[in-house]
Structures are given as structure tokens and as C-alpha cells.
mmCIF file of C-alpha atoms in Angstrom:
data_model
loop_
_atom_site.group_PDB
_atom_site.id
_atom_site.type_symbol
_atom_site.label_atom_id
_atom_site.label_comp_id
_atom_site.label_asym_id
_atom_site.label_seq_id
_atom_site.Cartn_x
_atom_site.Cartn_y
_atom_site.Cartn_z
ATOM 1 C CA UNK A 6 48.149 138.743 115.252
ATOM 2 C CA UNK A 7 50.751 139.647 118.020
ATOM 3 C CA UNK A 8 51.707 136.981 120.869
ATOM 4 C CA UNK A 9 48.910 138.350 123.187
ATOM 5 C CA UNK A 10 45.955 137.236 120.476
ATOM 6 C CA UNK A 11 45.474 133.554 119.666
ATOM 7 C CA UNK A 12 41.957 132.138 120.041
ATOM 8 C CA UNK A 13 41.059 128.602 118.334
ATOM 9 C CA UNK A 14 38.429 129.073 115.352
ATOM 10 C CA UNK A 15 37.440 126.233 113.188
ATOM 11 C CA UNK A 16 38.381 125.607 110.024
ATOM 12 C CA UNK A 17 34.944 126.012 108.623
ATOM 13 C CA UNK A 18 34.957 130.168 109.462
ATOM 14 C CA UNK A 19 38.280 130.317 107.549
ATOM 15 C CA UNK A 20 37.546 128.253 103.953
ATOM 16 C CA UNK A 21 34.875 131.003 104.240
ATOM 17 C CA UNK A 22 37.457 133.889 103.947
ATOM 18 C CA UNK A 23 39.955 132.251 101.921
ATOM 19 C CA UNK A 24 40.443 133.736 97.851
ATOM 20 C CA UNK A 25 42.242 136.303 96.435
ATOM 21 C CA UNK A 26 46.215 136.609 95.369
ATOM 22 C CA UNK A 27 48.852 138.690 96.465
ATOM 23 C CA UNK A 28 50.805 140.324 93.133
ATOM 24 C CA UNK A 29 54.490 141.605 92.974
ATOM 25 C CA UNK A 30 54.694 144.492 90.522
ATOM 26 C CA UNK A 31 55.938 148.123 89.603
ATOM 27 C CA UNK A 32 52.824 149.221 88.470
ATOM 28 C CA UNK A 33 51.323 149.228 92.600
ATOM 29 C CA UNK A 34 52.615 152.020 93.467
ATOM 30 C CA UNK A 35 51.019 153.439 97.105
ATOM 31 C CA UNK A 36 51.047 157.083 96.245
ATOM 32 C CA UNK A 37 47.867 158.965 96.568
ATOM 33 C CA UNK A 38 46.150 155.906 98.089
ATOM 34 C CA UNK A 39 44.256 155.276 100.711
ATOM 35 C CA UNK A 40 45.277 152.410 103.569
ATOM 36 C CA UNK A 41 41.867 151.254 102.287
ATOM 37 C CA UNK A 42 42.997 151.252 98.985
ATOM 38 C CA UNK A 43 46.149 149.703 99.578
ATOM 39 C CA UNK A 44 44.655 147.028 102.144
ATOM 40 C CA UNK A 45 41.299 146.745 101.602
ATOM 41 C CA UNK A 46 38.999 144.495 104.578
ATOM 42 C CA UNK A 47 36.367 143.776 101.776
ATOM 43 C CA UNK A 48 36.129 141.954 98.171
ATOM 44 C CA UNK A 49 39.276 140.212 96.662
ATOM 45 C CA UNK A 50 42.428 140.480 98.712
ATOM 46 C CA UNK A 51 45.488 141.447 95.683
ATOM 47 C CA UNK A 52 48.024 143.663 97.332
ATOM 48 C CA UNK A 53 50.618 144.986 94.956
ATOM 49 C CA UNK A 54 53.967 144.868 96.378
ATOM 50 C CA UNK A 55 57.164 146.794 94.453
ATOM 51 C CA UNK A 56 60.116 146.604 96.390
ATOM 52 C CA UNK A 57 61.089 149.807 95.022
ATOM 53 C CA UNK A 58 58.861 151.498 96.634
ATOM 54 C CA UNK A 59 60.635 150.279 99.606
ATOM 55 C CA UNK A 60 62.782 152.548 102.207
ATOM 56 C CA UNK A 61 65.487 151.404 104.697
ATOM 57 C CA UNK A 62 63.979 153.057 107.720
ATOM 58 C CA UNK A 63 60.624 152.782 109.498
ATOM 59 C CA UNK A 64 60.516 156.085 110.569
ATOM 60 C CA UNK A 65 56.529 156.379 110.562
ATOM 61 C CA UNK A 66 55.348 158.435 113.435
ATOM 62 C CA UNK A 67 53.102 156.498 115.261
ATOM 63 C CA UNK A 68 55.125 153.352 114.346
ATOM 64 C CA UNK A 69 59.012 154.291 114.684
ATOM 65 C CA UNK A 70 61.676 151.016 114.384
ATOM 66 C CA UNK A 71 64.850 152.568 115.707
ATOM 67 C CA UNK A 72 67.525 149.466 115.907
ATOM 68 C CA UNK A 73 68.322 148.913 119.415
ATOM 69 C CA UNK A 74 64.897 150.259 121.182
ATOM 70 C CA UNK A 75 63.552 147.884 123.621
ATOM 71 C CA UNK A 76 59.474 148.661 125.093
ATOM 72 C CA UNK A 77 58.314 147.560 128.189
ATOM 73 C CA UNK A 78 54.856 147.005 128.651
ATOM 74 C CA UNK A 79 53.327 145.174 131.912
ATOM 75 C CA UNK A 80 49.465 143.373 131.902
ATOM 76 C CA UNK A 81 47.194 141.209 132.493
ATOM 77 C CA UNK A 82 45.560 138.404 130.475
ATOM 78 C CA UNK A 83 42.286 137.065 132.635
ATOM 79 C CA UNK A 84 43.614 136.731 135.925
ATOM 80 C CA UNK A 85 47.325 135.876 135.055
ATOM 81 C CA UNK A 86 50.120 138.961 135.288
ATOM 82 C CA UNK A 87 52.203 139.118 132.263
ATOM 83 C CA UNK A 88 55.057 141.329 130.550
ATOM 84 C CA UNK A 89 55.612 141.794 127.137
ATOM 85 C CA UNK A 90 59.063 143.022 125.732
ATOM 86 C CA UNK A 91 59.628 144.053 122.818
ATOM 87 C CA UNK A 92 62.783 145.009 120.631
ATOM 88 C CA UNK A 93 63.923 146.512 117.366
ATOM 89 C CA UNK A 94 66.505 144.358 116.473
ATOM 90 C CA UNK A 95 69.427 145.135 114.130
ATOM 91 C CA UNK A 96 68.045 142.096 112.192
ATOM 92 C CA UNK A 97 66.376 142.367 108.871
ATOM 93 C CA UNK A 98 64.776 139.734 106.711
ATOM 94 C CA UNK A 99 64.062 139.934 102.772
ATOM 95 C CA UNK A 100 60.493 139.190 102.278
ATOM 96 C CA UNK A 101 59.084 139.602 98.262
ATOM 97 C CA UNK A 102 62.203 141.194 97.981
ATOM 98 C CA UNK A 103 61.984 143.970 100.560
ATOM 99 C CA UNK A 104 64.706 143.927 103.357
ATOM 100 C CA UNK A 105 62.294 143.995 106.343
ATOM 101 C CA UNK A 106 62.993 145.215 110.194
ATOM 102 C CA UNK A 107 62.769 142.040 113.077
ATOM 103 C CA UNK A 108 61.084 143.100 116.087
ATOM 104 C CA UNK A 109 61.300 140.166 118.712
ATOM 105 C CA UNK A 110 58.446 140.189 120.910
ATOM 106 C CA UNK A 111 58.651 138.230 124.351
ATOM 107 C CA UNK A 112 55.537 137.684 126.544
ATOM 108 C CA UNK A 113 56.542 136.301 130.070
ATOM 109 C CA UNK A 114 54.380 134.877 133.028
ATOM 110 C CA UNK A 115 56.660 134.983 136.609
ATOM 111 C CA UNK A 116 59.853 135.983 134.946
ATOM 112 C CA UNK A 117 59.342 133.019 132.504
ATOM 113 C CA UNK A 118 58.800 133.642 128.191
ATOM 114 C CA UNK A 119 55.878 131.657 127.353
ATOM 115 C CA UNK A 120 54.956 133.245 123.894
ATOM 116 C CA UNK A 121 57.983 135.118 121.229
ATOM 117 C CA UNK A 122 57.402 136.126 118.469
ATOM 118 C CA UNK A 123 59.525 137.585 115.522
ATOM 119 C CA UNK A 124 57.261 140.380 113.568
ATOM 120 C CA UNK A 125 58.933 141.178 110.052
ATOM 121 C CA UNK A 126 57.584 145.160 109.145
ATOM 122 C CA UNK A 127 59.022 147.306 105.892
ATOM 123 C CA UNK A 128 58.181 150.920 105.582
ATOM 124 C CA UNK A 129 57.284 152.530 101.731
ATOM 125 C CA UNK A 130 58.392 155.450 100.222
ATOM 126 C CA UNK A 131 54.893 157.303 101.173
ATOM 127 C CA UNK A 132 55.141 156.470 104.852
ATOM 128 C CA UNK A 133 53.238 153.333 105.273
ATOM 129 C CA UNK A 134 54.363 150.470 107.331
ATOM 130 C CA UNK A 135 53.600 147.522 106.011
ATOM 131 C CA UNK A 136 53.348 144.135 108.051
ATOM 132 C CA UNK A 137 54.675 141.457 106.180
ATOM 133 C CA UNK A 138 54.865 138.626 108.563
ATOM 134 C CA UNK A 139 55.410 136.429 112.120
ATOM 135 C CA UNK A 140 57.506 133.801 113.249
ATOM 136 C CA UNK A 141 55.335 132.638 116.152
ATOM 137 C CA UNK A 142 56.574 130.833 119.017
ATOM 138 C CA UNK A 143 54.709 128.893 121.977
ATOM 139 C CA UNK A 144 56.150 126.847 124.791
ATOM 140 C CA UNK A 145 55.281 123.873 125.072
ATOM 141 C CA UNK A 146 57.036 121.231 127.509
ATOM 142 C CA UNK A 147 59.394 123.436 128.499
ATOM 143 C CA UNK A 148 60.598 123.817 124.812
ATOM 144 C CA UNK A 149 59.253 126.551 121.975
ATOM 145 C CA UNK A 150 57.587 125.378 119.114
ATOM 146 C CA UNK A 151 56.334 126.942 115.695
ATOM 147 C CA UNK A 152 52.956 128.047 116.271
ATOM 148 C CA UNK A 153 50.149 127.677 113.520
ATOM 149 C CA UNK A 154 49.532 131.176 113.138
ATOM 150 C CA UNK A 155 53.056 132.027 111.917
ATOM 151 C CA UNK A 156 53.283 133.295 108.169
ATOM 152 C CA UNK A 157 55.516 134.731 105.496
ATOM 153 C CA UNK A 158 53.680 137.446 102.410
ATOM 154 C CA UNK A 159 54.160 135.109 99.202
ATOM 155 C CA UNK A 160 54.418 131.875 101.022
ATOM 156 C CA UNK A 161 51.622 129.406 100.849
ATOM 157 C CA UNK A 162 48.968 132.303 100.366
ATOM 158 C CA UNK A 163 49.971 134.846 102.959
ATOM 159 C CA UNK A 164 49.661 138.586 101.945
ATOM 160 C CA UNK A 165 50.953 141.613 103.755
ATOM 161 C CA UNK A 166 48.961 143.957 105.087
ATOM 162 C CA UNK A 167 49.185 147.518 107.048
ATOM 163 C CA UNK A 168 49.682 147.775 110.107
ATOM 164 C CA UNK A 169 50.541 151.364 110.604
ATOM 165 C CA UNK A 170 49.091 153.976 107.852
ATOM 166 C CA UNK A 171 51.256 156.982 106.801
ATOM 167 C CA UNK A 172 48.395 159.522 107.573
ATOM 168 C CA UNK A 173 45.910 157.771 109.988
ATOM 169 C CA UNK A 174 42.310 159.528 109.883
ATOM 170 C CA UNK A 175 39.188 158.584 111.421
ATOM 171 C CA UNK A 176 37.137 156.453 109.126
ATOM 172 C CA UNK A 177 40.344 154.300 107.546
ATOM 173 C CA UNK A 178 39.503 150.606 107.748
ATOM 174 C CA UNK A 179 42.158 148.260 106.402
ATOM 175 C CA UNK A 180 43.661 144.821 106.399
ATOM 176 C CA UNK A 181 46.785 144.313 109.114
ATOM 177 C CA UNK A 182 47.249 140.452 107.338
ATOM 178 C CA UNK A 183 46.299 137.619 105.346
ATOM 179 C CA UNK A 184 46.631 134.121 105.986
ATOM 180 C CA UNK A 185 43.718 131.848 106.264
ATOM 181 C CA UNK A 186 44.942 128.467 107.147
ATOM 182 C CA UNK A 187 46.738 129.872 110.063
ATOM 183 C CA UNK A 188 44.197 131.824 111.318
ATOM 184 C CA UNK A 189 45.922 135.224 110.426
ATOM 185 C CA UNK A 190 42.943 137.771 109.165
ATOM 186 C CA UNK A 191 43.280 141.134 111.685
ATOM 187 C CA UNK A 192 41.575 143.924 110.532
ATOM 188 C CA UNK A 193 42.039 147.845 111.922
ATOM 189 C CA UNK A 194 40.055 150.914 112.008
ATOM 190 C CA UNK A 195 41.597 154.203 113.056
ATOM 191 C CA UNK A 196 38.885 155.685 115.634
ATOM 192 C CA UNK A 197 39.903 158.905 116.403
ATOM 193 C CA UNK A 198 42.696 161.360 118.710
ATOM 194 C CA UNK A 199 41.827 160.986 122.434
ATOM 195 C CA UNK A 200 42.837 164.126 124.476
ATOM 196 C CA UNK A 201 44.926 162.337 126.792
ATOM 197 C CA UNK A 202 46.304 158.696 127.666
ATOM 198 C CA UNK A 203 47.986 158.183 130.769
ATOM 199 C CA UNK A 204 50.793 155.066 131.595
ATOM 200 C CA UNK A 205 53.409 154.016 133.983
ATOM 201 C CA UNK A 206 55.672 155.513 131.148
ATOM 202 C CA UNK A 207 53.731 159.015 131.264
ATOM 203 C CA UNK A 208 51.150 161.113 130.461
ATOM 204 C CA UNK A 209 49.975 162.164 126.721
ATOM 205 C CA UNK A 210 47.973 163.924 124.414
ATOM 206 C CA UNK A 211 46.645 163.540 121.417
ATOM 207 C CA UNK A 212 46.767 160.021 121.466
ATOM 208 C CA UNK A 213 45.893 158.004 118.153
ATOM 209 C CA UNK A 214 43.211 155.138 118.752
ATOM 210 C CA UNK A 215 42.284 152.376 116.359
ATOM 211 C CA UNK A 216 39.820 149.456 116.986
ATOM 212 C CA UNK A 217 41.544 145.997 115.912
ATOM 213 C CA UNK A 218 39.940 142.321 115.276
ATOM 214 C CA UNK A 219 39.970 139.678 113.500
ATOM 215 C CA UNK A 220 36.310 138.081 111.797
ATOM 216 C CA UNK A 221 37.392 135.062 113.023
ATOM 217 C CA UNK A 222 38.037 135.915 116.787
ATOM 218 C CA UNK A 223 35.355 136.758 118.917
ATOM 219 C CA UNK A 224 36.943 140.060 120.701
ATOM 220 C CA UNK A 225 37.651 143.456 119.695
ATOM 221 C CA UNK A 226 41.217 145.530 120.936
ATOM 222 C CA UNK A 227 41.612 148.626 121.068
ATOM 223 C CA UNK A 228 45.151 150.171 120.792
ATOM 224 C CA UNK A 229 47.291 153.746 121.783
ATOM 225 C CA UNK A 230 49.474 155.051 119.985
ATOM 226 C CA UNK A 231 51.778 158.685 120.385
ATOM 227 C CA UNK A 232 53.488 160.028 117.713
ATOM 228 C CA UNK A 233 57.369 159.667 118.174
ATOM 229 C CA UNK A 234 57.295 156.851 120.384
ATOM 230 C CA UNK A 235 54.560 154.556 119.486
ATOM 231 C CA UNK A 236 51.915 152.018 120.910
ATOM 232 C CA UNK A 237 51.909 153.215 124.847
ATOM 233 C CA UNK A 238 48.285 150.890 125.774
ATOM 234 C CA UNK A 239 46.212 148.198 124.205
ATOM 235 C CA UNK A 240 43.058 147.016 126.101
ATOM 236 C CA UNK A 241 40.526 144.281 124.607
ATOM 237 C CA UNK A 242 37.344 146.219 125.078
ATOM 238 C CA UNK A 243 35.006 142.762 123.679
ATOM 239 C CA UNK A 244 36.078 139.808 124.995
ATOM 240 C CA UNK A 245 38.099 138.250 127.628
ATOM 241 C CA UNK A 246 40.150 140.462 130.210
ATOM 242 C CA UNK A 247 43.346 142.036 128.694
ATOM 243 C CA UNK A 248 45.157 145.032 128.798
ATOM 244 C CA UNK A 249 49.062 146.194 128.939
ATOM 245 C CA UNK A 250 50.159 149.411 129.373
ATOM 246 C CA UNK A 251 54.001 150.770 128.590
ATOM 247 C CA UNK A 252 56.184 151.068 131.694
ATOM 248 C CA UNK A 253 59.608 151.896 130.040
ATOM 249 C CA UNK A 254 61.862 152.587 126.690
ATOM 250 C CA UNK A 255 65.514 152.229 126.536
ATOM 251 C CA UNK A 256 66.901 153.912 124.033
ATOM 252 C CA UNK A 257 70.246 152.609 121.877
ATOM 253 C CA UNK A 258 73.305 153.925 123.440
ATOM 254 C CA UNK A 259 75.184 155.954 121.275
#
């Protein structure tokens, strides 16, 4: 659940989902496996983790981490204007013993951050980025505070999920996260290639769509991505008003 998604559910809706165990082992290896496989949306929740089946870069297509890269975007949540930056830091974190990538995302209202999050995401050898975490951060009384939905895969529960497959098709449902008691259950299912998505940014084709929600949240997202550069639009198609659309990249010097 990125900073622009956080809708109070009770506590009821989530003992409801809660079960299941995450597992840490050599014997889970991704290849010739499914993102439904690997992060299945139904039945017991036990995604095998071997950090050796871990790479250094996230170099996925539609989901490309290059250290340094910074994304614009520019939107609207109801009637309120908002910007969301986001950037690939050189930061990593070790999470069930993977060295992860730290993307810090920054939602502002007037110039002002009112939402940042840090988003931990590890690639494996087969091309599947895997989301393994949030630090969330709200402001409150002029100061930023840990928000509930935060989690870490193996602390307290919390299980990674995917949040990019290596070989999107139409038809793949799967599990972005896992964390009950903080609200944390997002589920995605790849749609289809639209001809053509236009953005401040520019003008595409063959644009990679995928329906995201959570069964605790009562609104469904739908998302943009190109390959080689990334998410370029995501618009909340059930729901309340929301939409952000990339205005620019900047690229690391050098």
C-alpha cells in the first residue's frame, strides 16, 4: 500500500484474513513459476524466500530501480492537488537476508510533504520484483510519525509479496503484501497492453495495465506501466477521486 492508499477498515475484516506463514528456504526456488504461484491471492499465504535466489539489480522492465532516478508525478486526491516524488536511493536494507533497494516516496500538498514513505523492493534471479516492505510516514502536528500500515517480511507476520512479475500476462492475479494487523493485504491483476497512454511526460504504446486492491479497502486502482521506464499513470477507477500522472524523470548524472 503506497502513501496515496490508506482507508480505515475495522479490525473485524482483518482477523478474517489473517493465517498462513511466511518460510525462508532453498528449496523455493521461483523458476518456472507463475506470479500466482509464487504469490498466490487465495488459500494459505507461505511464500518461500531464498536469498540466493536474490540479484543486486532491479532491472525488471516494467519496474527498473536505477540508483539516483527521481519520478515526478502530479494529481489529485478528491478535490486537493498533490505531488508525489519518488526516488531510487543508493540505500539498501537487508530484509530475510536479501539486500533490498529504498525507494523514498514523498507526497506533498502546497509545496508541503504530508505522507513519505520508504518502500524496500529485491529483484530474483528469474526477473521478479519482489516487495518486501514500507516504512510509512504521516504528519501529524507538524511532525511525522510511524504510520500503522508500515511492515517488514518476517516481522510480526508480514510476508512479501510481488509487486512487479518478470513476464506480466493477462490473467496473472497475485499478492503485492501481507500484513493483517496493519491493514497491508493489496492484491494485483495484470489486465492487459493498452495501445497508447498519454502524460505530461509523453506519449506511449503498448502500455502494461493491472487492476490493484486490497479486500479490505473499498476502491479499485488501476495502474500504467512502460517498459524501460516504469509506472507513467495510476487512476482509482472504484472509489473516491484519484489519479497522478508522470510529469518528469531525472536521470543520475554520470
Amino acid at each position: 500500500m503506497n502513501g496515496r492508499m490508506r482507508i480505515s477498515i475495522t479490525a473485524v475484516l482483518i482477523a478474517a484474513l489473517a493465517g498462513g506463514a511466511w518460510s525462508s528456504s532453498s528449496s523455493g526456488s521461483s523458476a518456472e513459476k507463475s506470479p500466482s504461484e509464487l504469490a498466490p491471492v487465495h488459500g494459505r499465504y507461505s511464500p518461500s524466500i531464498d536469498a540466493r535466489n536474490f540479484v543486486a539489480k532491479v532491472d525488471n522492465r516494467y519496474w527498473p530501480l536505477e540508483p539516483g532516478t527521481a519520478f515526478h508525478y502530479e494529481g489529485v486526491r478528491g478535490r486537493t492537488r498533490q505531488t508525489d516524488d519518488e526516488i531510487v536511493t543508493h540505500a539498501t536494507k537487508r530484509i530475510l537476508g536479501v539486500k533490498c533497494t529504498v525507494v523514498r516516496d514523498t507526497v506533498s500538498e502546497h509545496g508541503r510533504p504530508v505522507e513519505r514513505t520508504y518502500d524496500w523492493y529485491a529483484q530474483d534471479k528469474q526477473g521478479n520484483v519482489w516487495y518486501m516492505g514500507e516504512l510509512s510516514l504521516e504528519r501529524r502536528h507538524g511532525r511525522f510519525v510511524k504510520a500503522s500500515d508500515s511492515w517488514e517480511a518476517g516481522v510480526k507476520g508480514a510476508k512479501p509479496g510481488i509487486i512487479m512479475p518478470a513476464n506480466p500476462k493477462p490473467g496473472d492475479r497475485y499478492r503485492q503484501e501481507y500484513y493483517p494487523p496493519g491493514q497491508a493485504l493489496d492484491e494485483a491483476h495484470v489486465l492487459r497492453q493498452r495501445p497508447t497512454v498519454t502524460v505530461p511526460y509523453g506519449s506511449f504504446k503498448r502500455v502494461l495495465v493491472t487492476s490493484e486492491y486490497s479486500p479490505l479497502e473499498p476502491q479499485t486502482e488501476h495502474k500504467y506501466y512502460v517498459a524501460g521506464l516504469g509506472e507513467v499513470q495510476e487512476t482509482v477507477v472504484k472509489g473516491h477521486h484519484e489519479e497522478f500522472k508522470l510529469v518528469s524523470v531525472t536521470k543520475p548524472s554520470g
